[in-house]
Amino acid sequence: MIMTQQRPLEDQYDVIVVGGGPAGMSAALGAKEAGADRILIVDREKEPGGILLQCIHPGFGLQQFKAELTGPEYAQRVHEQVQAADIQIATDTYVLDITPAKQVQLMSGSEGMKLIQTKAAILAMGARERTRGAIRTPGRRPAGVLTAGLAQKFVNLMGVLPGHRAVILGSGDIGLIMARRLTLEGVEVAGVFEIMPYANGLNRNIVQCLQDFEIPLHLQTTVVDIQGRDRLKRVTVAPVDNHFQPDLSRSWDIDCDTLLLSIGLIPENELSRQLNIRIDPITNGPVVDSRMETSRDGIFVCGNVVHIHDLVDFVSAEASLTGRNAGLYVTGQLPPPDNIRLVPGENVGYCVPQTISSDRDHTVYLRSRQPIENCTLRLGDVYEKKLRYVFPAEMINLSVKPRFLQKFHGDSLKIDLLPP
Amino acid sequence: MTALDNAQPDTLSHYLCIGCPMGCRLEVETEPDHPSQIVEVRGFSCRRGEQYAHQEHTEPRRMVTTTVKIDRGIWARVPVKTLEPIPKGQVKDLCIALRQVCLTAPVERGAVVLADALGTGVDVVTSRSMAAATFDNVAGSAVR
Ligand SMILES: Cc1cc2nc3c(=O)[nH]c(=O)nc-3n(C[C@H](O)[C@H](O)[C@H](O)COP(=O)(O)OP(=O)(O)OC[C@H]3O[C@@H](n4cnc5c(N)ncnc54)[C@H](O)[C@@H]3O)c2cc1C
Ligand code: SF4
């Protein structure tokens, strides 16, 4: 991404987008399409792209670009679309606060503090990684214990290796990808430990990131102690029972100077909380209607800030819907509010959006609570479909058509994932 | 050899199918003494799994993505990738070879970093463009 001199900030915009990751950029494009004129994307980093810039592995873009791209390629392509649409981006700029009257307080590297009025705002701040505190790992606090995504940034962008011998806690895709990445850079990876009875990452990553390099994956096993005064020296791991209680009599020690935590992402919603937006306790993201509007008028959201997506392609699809609606809001054409509430039922962890309308097409994203083979997805008594296999780490998308709802007159629909 | 090894004749190989989240356990049976001659593939639930087992058993290949050094870039590394998958056995060697490479910013996406890598016939190219650092965007600067 070749840098150009930043355009000065104006005092007023139609739409301000907080976050220049794939969500923010696709949303800005959607807003432009829907007729918004003056759009500003703000990102605190020195270039747009978000977390994709450090995800150098392939697997992105199969749906959006019909090609298998790496993260940086995906980011660059979207960035090029944003440049072609002549949308302004302010990098090195932090959004500190948004008032209910939609004044955006930001801190710009080149212009200092600024208060800017906008007609609509789109929150696309992404997610941050769960840290050690979130799982209350016992033991000392030496250097060498870090999140997998931070290690990814060190290695892939800054060219710094986190250590010589690593243990990875958590079998999510980021952890698996980092197991391969460290191995290829000459760091020894002693093993990946997962407390659940199944791996959380894709099979492709289990095979190509672990099996290819003979890195062991220990299921139902966790880290029970962290040792070392200044630098990590050793971790102790132990198998757990079905209630996640470790069996210390069967524990063993592993010498290592690095422990990577790959234990999940949490939507980054400080700004949303400051705005008193209603947050869903399950997704940890704002409650949204099918227009991707939050509980605050004119404040829209998209991407990992709403719920954790495993595929950036879905992020882009959701974000362009968000952007279009923000654009329609600005031009006074936003469709009417929803009339049907979606209720997560049997085996459904959550669904987004939380409400829908009977008069248009929707894509509803949901997650199962547990793996189920030959599952039946049921939407109230209006629609049913068979799914060969559902799995918590893989988001399910359900396309809801107005014709399903022709004869439906209620105000809520339960979604169930039923075993055979 | 342990008893377990004896119970698993060397005419059997096992693979985890990556075609979908089902993750079928695939078993490939080969002719005794001819590990490349497949007699039967078992354990798949669909054609994709069967084809995958053949490919993985006879000629496993992988896309390689890694980084190379870059001087004067806004970051210290630039990501690169193979344009096609290369034989699995050459992945580590390729990464080691790429540690010797150092580019100078600016670079464009798709620039060839290593042609015909390790004689595979596959080129390694940059997977992003990267601007040269200026006072305003120097690598690693969070605060100015
Ligand atoms: C470490 C990691 C690895 C991942 N690996 C994969 C993967 O391999 N494949 C995959 O499909 N998905 C992966 N994901 C998921 C990935 O995050 C999403 O697919 C997608 O990138 C989310 O896009 P986003 O725009 O919502 O968030 P992000 O890409 O996180 O972008 C958010 C942007 O907002 C900016 N921002 C936040 N707060 C502010 C503020 N107050 N002011 C200004 N700017 C702000 C941030 O700097 C960032 O640039 C990964 C996520 C993480 C965290
Ligand atoms: S064999 Fe078919 S069903 Fe089984 S994992 Fe492979 S692609 Fe999926």
PDB file of C-alpha atoms in Angstrom, chain A residues 23 123-127 267-269 279-280 282-288 292 294 300-309 318 322 350-354:
ATOM      1  CA  ALA A  23     -15.216  -4.503   8.071  1.00  0.00           C
ATOM      2  CA  LEU A 123     -18.353   0.994  14.624  1.00  0.00           C
ATOM      3  CA  ALA A 124     -15.851  -1.504  13.176  1.00  0.00           C
ATOM      4  CA  MET A 125     -13.196  -1.761  15.875  1.00  0.00           C
ATOM      5  CA  GLY A 126     -12.685  -5.515  15.493  1.00  0.00           C
ATOM      6  CA  ALA A 127     -11.760  -7.797  18.369  1.00  0.00           C
ATOM      7  CA  PRO A 267     -15.247  -7.900  20.518  1.00  0.00           C
ATOM      8  CA  GLU A 268     -13.648  -4.548  21.286  1.00  0.00           C
ATOM      9  CA  ASN A 269     -16.575  -2.495  22.544  1.00  0.00           C
ATOM     10  CA  ILE A 279     -24.648  -5.307  24.491  1.00  0.00           C
ATOM     11  CA  ASP A 280     -25.604  -8.971  24.072  1.00  0.00           C
ATOM     12  CA  ILE A 282     -23.409 -13.936  24.808  1.00  0.00           C
ATOM     13  CA  THR A 283     -21.753 -12.369  21.754  1.00  0.00           C
ATOM     14  CA  ASN A 284     -20.206  -9.545  23.823  1.00  0.00           C
ATOM     15  CA  GLY A 285     -21.149  -7.330  20.893  1.00  0.00           C
ATOM     16  CA  PRO A 286     -23.957  -4.815  20.403  1.00  0.00           C
ATOM     17  CA  VAL A 287     -27.498  -6.101  19.918  1.00  0.00           C
ATOM     18  CA  VAL A 288     -28.358  -5.381  16.266  1.00  0.00           C
ATOM     19  CA  MET A 292     -27.166  -3.592  11.566  1.00  0.00           C
ATOM     20  CA  THR A 294     -27.595  -0.706  17.339  1.00  0.00           C
ATOM     21  CA  PHE A 300     -24.328   1.002  12.982  1.00  0.00           C
ATOM     22  CA  VAL A 301     -21.856  -1.856  13.510  1.00  0.00           C
ATOM     23  CA  CYS A 302     -20.099  -4.606  11.538  1.00  0.00           C
ATOM     24  CA  GLY A 303     -17.355  -7.210  11.694  1.00  0.00           C
ATOM     25  CA  ASN A 304     -15.736  -8.672  14.779  1.00  0.00           C
ATOM     26  CA  VAL A 305     -17.091  -5.905  16.948  1.00  0.00           C
ATOM     27  CA  VAL A 306     -20.551  -7.518  16.619  1.00  0.00           C
ATOM     28  CA  HIS A 307     -19.578 -11.168  16.960  1.00  0.00           C
ATOM     29  CA  ILE A 308     -16.474 -13.179  16.147  1.00  0.00           C
ATOM     30  CA  HIS A 309     -16.399 -14.216  12.502  1.00  0.00           C
ATOM     31  CA  GLU A 318     -22.070  -8.199   6.602  1.00  0.00           C
ATOM     32  CA  THR A 322     -24.116  -2.202   7.376  1.00  0.00           C
ATOM     33  CA  TYR A 350     -26.401 -17.073  19.583  1.00  0.00           C
ATOM     34  CA  CYS A 351     -27.741 -15.588  16.385  1.00  0.00           C
ATOM     35  CA  VAL A 352     -27.027 -12.272  14.647  1.00  0.00           C
ATOM     36  CA  PRO A 353     -29.019 -10.180  13.823  1.00  0.00           C
ATOM     37  CA  GLN A 354     -31.331 -10.548  16.789  1.00  0.00           C
TER      38      GLN A 354
END
